[in-house]
PDB file of C-alpha atoms in Angstrom:
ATOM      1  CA  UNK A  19       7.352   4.457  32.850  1.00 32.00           C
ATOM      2  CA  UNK A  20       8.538   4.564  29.120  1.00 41.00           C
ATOM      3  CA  UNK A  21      12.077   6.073  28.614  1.00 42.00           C
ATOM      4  CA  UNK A  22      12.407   9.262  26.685  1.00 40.00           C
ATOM      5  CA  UNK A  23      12.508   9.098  22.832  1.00 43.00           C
ATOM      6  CA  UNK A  24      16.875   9.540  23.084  1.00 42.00           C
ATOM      7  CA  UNK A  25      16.663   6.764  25.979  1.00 45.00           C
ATOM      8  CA  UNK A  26      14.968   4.540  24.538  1.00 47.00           C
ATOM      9  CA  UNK A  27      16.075   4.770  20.842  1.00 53.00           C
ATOM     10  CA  UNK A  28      19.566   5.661  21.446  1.00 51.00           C
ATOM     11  CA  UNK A  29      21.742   2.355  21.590  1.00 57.00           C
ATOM     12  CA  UNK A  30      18.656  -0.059  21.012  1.00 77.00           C
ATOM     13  CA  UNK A  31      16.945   1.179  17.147  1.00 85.00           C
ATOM     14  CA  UNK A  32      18.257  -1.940  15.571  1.00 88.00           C
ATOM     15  CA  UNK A  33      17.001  -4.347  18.440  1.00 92.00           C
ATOM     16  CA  UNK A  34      13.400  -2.520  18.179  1.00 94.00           C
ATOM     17  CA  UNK A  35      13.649  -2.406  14.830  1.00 94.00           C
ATOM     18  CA  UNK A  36      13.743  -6.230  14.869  1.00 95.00           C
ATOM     19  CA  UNK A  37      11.528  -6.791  17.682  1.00 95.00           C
ATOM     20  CA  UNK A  38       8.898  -4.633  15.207  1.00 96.00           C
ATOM     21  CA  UNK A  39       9.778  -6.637  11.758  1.00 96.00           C
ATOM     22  CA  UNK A  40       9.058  -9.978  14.443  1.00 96.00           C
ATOM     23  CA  UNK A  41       5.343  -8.231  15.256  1.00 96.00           C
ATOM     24  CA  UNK A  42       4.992  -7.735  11.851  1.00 95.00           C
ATOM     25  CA  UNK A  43       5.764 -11.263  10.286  1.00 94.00           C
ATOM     26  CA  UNK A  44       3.970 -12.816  13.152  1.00 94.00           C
ATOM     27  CA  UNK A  45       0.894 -10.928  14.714  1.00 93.00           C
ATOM     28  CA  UNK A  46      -0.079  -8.971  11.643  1.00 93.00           C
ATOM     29  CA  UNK A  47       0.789 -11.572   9.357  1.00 92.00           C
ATOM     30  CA  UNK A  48       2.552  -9.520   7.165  1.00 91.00           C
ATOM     31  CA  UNK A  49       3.511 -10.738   3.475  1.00 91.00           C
ATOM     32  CA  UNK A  50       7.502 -10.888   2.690  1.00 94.00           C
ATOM     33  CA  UNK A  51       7.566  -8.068   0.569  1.00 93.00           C
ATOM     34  CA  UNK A  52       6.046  -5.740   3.198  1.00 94.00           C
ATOM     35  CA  UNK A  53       8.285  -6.656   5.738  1.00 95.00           C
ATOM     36  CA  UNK A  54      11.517  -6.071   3.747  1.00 96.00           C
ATOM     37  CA  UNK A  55       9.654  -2.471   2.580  1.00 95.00           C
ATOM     38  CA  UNK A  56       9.135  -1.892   6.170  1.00 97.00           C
ATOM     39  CA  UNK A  57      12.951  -3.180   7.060  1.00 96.00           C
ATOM     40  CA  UNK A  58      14.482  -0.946   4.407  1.00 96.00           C
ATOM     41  CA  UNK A  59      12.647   2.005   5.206  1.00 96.00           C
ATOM     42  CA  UNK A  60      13.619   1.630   9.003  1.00 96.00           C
ATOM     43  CA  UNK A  61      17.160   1.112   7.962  1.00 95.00           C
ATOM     44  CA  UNK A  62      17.239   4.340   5.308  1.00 95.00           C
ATOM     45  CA  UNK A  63      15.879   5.722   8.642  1.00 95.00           C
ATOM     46  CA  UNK A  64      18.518   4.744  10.367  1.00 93.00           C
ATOM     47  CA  UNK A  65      21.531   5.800   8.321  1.00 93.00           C
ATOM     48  CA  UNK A  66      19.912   9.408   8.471  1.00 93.00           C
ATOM     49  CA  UNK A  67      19.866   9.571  12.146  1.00 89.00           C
ATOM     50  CA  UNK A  68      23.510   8.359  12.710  1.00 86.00           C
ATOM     51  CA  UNK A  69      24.218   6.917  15.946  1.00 81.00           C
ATOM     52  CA  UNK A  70      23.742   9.974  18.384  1.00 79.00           C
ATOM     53  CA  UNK A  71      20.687  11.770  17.052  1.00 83.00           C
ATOM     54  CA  UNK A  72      17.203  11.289  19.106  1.00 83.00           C
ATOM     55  CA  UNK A  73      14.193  10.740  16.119  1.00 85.00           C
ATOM     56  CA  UNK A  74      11.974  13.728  16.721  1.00 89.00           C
ATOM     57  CA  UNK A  75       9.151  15.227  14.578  1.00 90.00           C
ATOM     58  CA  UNK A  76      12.227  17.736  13.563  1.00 91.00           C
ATOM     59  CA  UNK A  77      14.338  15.131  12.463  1.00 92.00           C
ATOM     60  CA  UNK A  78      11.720  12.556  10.928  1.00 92.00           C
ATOM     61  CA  UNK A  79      10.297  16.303   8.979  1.00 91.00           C
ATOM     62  CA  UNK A  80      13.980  16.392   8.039  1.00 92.00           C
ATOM     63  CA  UNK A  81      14.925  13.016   6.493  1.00 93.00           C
ATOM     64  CA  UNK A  82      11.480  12.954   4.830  1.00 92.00           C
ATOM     65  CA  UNK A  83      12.696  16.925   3.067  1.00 91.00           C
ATOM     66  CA  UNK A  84      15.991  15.153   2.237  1.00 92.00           C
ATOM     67  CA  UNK A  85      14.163  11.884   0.693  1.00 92.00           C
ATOM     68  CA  UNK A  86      11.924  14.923  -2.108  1.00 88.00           C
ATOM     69  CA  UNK A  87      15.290  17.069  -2.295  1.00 89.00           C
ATOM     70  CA  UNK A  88      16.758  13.987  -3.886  1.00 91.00           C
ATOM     71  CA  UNK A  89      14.248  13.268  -5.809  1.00 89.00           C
ATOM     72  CA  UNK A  90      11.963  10.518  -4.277  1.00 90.00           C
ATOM     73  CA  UNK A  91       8.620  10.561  -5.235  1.00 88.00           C
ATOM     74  CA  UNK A  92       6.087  11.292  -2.983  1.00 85.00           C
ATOM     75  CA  UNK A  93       4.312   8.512  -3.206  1.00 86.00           C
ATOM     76  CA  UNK A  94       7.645   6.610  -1.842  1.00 91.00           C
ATOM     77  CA  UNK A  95       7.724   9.379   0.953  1.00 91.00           C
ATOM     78  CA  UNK A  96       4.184   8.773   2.275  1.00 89.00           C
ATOM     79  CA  UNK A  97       5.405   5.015   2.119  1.00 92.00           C
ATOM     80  CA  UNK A  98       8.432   5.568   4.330  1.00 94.00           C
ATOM     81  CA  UNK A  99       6.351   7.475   6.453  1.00 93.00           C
ATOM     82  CA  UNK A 100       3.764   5.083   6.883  1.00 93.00           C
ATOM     83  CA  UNK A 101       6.241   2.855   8.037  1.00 95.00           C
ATOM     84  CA  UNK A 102       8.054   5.488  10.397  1.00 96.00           C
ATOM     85  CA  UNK A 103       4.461   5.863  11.944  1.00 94.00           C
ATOM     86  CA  UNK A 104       3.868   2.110  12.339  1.00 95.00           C
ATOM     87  CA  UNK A 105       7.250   1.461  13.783  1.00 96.00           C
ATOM     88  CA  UNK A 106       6.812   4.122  16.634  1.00 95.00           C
ATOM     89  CA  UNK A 107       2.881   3.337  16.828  1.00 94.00           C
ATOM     90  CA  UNK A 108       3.700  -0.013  17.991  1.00 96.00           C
ATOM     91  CA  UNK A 109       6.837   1.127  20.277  1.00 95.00           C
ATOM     92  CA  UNK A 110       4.421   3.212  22.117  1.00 95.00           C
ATOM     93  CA  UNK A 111       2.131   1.065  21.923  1.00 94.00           C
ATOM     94  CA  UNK A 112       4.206  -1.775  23.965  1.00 94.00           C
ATOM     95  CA  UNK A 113       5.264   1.354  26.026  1.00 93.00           C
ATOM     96  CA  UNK A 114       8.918   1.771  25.040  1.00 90.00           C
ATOM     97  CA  UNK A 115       7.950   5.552  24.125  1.00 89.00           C
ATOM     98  CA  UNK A 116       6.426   7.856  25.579  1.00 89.00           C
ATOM     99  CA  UNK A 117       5.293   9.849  22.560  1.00 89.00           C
ATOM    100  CA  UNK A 118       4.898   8.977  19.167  1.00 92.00           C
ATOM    101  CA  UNK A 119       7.127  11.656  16.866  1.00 92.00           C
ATOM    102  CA  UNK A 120       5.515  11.484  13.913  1.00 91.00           C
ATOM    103  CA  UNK A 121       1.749  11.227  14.827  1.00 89.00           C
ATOM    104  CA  UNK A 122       1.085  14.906  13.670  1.00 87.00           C
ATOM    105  CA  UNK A 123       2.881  14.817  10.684  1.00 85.00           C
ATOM    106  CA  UNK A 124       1.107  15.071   7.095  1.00 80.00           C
ATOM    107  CA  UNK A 125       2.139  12.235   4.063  1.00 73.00           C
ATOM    108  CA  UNK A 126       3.388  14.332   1.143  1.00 68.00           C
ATOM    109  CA  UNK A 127       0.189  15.286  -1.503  1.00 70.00           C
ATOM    110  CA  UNK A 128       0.633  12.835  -4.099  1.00 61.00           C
ATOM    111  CA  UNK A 129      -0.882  13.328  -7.455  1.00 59.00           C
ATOM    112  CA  UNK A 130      -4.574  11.712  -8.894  1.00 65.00           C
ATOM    113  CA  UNK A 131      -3.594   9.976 -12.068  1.00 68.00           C
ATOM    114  CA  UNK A 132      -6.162  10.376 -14.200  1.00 70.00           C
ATOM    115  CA  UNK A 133      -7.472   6.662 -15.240  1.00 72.00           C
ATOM    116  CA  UNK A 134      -7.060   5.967 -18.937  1.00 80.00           C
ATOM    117  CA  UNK A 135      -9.709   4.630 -21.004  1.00 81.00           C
ATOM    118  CA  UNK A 136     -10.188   3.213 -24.188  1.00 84.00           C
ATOM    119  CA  UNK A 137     -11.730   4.587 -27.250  1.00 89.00           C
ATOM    120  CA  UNK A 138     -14.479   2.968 -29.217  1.00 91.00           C
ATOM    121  CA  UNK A 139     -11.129   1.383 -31.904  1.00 93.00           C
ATOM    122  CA  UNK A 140      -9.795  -0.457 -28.871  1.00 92.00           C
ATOM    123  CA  UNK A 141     -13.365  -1.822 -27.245  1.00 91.00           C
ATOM    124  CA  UNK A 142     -13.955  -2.876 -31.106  1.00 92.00           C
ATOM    125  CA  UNK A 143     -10.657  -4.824 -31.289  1.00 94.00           C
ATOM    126  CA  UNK A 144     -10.853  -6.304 -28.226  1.00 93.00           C
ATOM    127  CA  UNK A 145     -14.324  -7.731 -28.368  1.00 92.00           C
ATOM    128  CA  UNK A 146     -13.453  -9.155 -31.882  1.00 93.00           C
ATOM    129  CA  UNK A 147     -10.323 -10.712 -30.801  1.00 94.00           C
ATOM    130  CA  UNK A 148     -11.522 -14.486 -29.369  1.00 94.00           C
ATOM    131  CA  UNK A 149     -12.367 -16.832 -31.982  1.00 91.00           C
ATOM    132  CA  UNK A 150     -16.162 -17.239 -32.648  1.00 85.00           C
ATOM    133  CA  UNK A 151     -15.902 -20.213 -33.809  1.00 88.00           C
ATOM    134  CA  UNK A 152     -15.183 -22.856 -31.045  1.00 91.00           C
ATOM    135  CA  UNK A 153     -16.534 -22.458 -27.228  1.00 93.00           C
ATOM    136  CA  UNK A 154     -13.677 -21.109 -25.794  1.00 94.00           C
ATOM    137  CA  UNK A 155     -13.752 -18.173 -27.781  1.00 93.00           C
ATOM    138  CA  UNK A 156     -17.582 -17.771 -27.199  1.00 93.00           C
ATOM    139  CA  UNK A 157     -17.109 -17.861 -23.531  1.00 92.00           C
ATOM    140  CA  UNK A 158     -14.046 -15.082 -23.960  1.00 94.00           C
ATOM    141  CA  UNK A 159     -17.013 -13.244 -26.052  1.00 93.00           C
ATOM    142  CA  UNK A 160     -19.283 -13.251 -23.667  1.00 91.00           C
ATOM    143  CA  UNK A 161     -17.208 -12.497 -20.453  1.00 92.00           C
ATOM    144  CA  UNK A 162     -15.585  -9.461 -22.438  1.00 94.00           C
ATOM    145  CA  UNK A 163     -19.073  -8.176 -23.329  1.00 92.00           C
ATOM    146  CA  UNK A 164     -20.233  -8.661 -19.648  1.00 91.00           C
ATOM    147  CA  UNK A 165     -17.350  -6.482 -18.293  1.00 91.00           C
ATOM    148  CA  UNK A 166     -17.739  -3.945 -20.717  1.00 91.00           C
ATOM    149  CA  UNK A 167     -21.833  -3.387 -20.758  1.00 90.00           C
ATOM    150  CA  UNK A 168     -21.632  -3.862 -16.560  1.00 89.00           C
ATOM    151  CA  UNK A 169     -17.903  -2.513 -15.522  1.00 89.00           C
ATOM    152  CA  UNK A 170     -17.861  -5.084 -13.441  1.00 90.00           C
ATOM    153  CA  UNK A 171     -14.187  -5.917 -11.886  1.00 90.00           C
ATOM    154  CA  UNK A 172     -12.365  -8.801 -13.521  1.00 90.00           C
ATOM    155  CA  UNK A 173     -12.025 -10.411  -9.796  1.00 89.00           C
ATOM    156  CA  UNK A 174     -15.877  -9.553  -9.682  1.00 91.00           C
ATOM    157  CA  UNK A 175     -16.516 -11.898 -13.165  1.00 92.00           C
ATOM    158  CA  UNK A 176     -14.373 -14.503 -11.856  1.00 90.00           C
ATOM    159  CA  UNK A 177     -16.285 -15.102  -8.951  1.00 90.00           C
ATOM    160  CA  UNK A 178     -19.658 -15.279 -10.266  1.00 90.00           C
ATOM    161  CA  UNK A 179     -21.301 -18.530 -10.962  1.00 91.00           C
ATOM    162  CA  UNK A 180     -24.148 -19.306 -12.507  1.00 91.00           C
ATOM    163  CA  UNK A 181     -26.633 -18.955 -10.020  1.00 94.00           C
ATOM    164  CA  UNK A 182     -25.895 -15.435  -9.668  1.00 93.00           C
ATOM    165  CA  UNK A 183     -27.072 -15.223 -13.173  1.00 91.00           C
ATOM    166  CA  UNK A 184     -31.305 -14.851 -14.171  1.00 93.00           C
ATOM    167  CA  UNK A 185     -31.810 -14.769 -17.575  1.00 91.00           C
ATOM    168  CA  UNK A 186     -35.182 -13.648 -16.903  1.00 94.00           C
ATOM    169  CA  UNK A 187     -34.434 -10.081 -15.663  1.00 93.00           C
ATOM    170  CA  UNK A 188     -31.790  -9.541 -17.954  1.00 89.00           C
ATOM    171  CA  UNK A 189     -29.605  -9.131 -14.075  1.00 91.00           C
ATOM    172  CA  UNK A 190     -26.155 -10.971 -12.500  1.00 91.00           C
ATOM    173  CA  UNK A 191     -25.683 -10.916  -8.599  1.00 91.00           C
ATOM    174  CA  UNK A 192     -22.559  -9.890  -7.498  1.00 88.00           C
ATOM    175  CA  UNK A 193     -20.089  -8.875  -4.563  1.00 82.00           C
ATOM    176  CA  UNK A 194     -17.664  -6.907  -4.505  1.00 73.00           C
ATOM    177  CA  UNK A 195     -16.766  -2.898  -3.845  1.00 64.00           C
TER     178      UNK A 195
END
């Protein structure tokens, strides 16, 4: 039977802490950079509980108030969140809790940033920026055109090929979102 959340967590947060980084790097396949996000959000986790206190939903609610009071934005907050819930996801998960302490907790709302655009000056200026004269700069035409008259995704352009393309009905084939 898993220990209690104090029991468990107590002397041993580093050790699971490790033993989570290791499941990370090596069953999920997890890229460098996420694994020292995830390690420095567990340790900032850490320092906040201090050697004695349990992590509860009180006390993960807590560190993430004193990550906004100090003026982390809440984009960062639903990060280190996302990474509290992993971390006691999979301690549960190998049964070394009994209950996960932040499974009911909400990320922080973050804010919609409005996507920019360009205005008809800037589509001009970019369209008329390869060099007409030689092939490369015909190709650049042509590719810029394509993504603006389709709004197809640059990784979407670079991965079509010239069967995908039928003069005929005016129409490219393509996959992606």
């Amino acid at each position: 039977m898993p220990e209690t959340l104090h029991g468990a967590l107590g002397g041993a947060l580093h050790a699971e802490m490790k033993a989570f980084l290791q499941f990370c790097r090596v069953e999920k396949g997890l890229a460098q950079s996420s694994l020292e996000a995830y390690h420095s959000d567990l340790e900032q986790f850490a320092r906040f509980l201090g050697p004695e206190r349990p992590p509860s939903t009180e006390v993960v609610r807590q560190f993430l108030d004193d990550l906004g009071s100090n003026g982390i934005s809440s984009r960062s907050i639903a990060r280190k969140l996302s990474s509290l819930r992993n971390f006691f996801r999979f301690l549960v998960g190998e049964g070394r809790l009994a209950a996960d302490p932040v499974e009911h907790l909400i990320p922080p709302r973050q804010w919609q940033h409005i996507p920019k655009f360009l205005n008809q000056n800037d589509i001009s200026q970019i369209l008329a920026a390869p060099e007409p004269g030689d092939s490369l700069g015909l190709r650049d035409r042509a590719m810029l055109e394509l993504l603006y008259a389709t709004g197809l995704r640059v990784s979407e352009l670079c991965s079509a090929r010239t069967a995908d393309l039928n003069l005929e009905l005016g129409v490219i084939r393509t996959m992606g979102k």
